[in-house]
Short mmCIF file of C-alpha atoms in Angstrom, two decimals:
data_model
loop_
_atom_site.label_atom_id
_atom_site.label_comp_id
_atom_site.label_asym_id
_atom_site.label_seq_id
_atom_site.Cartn_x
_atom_site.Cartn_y
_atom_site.Cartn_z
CA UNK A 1 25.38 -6.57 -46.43
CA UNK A 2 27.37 -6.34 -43.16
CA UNK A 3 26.81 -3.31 -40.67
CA UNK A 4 29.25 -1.02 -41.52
CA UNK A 5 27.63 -1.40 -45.41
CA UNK A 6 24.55 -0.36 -44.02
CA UNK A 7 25.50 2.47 -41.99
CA UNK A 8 27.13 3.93 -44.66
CA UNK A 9 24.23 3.50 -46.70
CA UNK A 10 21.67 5.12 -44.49
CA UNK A 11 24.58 7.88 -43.73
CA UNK A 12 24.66 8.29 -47.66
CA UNK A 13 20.81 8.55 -48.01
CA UNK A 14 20.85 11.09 -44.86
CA UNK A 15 23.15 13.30 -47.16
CA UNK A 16 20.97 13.21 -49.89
CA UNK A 17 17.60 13.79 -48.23
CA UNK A 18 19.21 17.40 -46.88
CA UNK A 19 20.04 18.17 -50.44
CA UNK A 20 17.55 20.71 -51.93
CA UNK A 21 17.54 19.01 -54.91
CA UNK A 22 16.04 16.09 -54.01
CA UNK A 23 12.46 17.39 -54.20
CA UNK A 24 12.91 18.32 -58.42
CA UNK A 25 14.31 14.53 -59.05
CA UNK A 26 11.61 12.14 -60.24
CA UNK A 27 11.30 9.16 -57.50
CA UNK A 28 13.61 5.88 -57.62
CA UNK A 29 10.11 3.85 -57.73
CA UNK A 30 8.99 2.63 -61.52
CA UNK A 31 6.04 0.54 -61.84
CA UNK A 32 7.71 -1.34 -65.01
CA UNK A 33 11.29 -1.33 -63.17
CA UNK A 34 11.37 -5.27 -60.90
CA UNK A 35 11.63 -4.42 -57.23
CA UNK A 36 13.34 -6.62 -54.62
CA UNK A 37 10.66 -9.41 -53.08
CA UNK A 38 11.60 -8.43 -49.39
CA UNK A 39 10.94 -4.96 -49.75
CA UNK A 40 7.87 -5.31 -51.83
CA UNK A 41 7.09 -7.60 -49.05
CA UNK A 42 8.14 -5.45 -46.41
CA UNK A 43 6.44 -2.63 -47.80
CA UNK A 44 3.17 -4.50 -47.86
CA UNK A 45 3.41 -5.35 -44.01
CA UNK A 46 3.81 -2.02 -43.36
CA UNK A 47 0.88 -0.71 -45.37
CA UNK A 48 -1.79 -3.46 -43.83
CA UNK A 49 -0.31 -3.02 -40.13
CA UNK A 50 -0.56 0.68 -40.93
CA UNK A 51 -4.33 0.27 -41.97
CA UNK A 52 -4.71 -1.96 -39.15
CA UNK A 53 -3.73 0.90 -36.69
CA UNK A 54 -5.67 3.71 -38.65
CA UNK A 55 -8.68 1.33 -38.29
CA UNK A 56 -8.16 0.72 -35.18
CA UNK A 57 -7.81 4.19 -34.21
CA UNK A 58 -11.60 4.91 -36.17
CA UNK A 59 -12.81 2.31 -33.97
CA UNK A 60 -12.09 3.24 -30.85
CA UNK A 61 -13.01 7.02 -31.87
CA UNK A 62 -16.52 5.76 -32.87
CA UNK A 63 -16.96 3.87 -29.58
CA UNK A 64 -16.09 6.85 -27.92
CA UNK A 65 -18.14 8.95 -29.90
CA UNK A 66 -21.38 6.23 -29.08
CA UNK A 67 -20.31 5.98 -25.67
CA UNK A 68 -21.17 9.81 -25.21
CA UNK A 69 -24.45 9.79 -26.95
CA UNK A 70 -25.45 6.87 -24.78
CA UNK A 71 -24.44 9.35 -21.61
CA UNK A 72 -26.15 12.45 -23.13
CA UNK A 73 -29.04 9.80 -23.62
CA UNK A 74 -28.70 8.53 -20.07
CA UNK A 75 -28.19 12.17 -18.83
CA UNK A 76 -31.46 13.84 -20.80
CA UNK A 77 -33.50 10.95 -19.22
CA UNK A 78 -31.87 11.58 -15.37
CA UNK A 79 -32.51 15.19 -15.91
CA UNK A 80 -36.20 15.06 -17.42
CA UNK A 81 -37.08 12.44 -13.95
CA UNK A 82 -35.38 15.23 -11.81
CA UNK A 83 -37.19 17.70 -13.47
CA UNK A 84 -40.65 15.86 -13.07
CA UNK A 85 -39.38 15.25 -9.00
CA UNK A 86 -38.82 19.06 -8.58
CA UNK A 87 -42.48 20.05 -10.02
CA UNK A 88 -44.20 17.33 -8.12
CA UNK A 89 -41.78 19.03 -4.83
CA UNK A 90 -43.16 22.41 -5.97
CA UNK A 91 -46.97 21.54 -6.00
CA UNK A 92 -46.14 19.85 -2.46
CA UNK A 93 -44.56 22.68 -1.00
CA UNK A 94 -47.41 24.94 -2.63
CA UNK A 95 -50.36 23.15 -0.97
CA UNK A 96 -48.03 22.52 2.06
CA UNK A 97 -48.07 26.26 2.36
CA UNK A 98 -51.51 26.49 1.33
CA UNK A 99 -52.72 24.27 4.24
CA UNK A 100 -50.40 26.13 7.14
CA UNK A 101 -51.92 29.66 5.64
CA UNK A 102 -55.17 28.25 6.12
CA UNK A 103 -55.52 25.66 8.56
CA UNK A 104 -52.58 25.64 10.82
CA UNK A 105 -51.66 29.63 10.93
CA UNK A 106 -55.05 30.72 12.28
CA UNK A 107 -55.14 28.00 14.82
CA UNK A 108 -51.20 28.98 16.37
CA UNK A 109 -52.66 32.55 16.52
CA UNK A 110 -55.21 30.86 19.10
CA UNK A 111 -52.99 29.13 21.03
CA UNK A 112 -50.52 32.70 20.95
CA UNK A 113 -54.17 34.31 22.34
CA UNK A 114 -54.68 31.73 25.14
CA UNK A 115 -51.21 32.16 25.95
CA UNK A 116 -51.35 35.31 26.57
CA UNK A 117 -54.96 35.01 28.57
CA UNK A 118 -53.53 32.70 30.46
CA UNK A 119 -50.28 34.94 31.40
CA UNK A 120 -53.15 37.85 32.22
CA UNK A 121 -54.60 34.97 34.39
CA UNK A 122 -51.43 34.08 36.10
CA UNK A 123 -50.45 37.69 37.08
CA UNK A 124 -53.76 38.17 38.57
CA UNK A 125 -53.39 35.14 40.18
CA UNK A 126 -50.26 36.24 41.91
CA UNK A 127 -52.28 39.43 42.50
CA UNK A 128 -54.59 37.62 44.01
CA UNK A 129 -52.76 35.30 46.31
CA UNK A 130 -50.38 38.58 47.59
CA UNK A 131 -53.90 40.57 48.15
CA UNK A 132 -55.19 36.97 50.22
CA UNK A 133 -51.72 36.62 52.24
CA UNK A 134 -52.14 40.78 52.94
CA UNK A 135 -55.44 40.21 54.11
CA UNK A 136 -55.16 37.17 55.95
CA UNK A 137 -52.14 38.82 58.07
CA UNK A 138 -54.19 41.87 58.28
CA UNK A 139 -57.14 39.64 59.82
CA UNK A 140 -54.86 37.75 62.22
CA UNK A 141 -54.16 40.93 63.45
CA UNK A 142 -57.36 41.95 64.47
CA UNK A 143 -58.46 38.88 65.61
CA UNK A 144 -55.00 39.56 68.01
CA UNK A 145 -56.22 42.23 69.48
#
């Protein structure tokens, strides 16, 4: 068959596959009728390769599919050891609180006391040093005179 056969043929078949008609014939394909070898052949190619890909295709969709239970597995896991990590955090910070209300809080409200004794102190210190510089200058005077 040369290529002008051919392209006539397949411009032939094109014609008939847009005529309506075509779906109330009964198919070209007998099981009794002898088919050519090539085609039969052909056919048969098509139809494993075909499987092949469909297969193929189930595969990799299965592997995906196990792929994301092994991450949901791998994720429940992570988020059950974070979840452990943030209680133990929480009864830290609880007792860490715990201790500062009762051991560390009172004791910076002592030191805040003494502070501010010891800035009472200090003014009357400066009191006392401007009343003992009045005085002395007071007593150099008399002894002046």
């Amino acid at each position: 068959m040369s290529k002008e056969d051919l392209s006539k043929s397949m411009k032939e078949e094109a014609r008939d596959c847009s005529d309506p008609a075509i779906f109330t014939r009964s198919s070209s394909f007998e099981m009794l009728d002898p088919h050519d070898p090539v085609i039969s052949r052909l056919a048969t190619q098509l139809f494993k390769k075909t499987n092949d890909y469909l297969q193929g295709e189930m595969s990799s969709g299965q592997e995906n599919y196990r792929l994301l239970e092994e991450i949901n597995r791998m994720a429940i896991t992570k988020f059950g050891d974070m979840r452990h990590l943030t209680v133990n955090l929480s009864k830290t910070l609880t007792e860490c609180i715990d201790m500062y209300d009762v051991a560390i809080k009172p004791m910076l409200q002592q030191i805040e006391e003494i502070d501010a004794q010891i800035e009472q102190l200090e003014a009357n210190v400066y009191r006392l040093d401007a009343y003992s510089k009045q005085l002395k200058t007071k007593f150099k005077e008399l002894i002046e005179q």
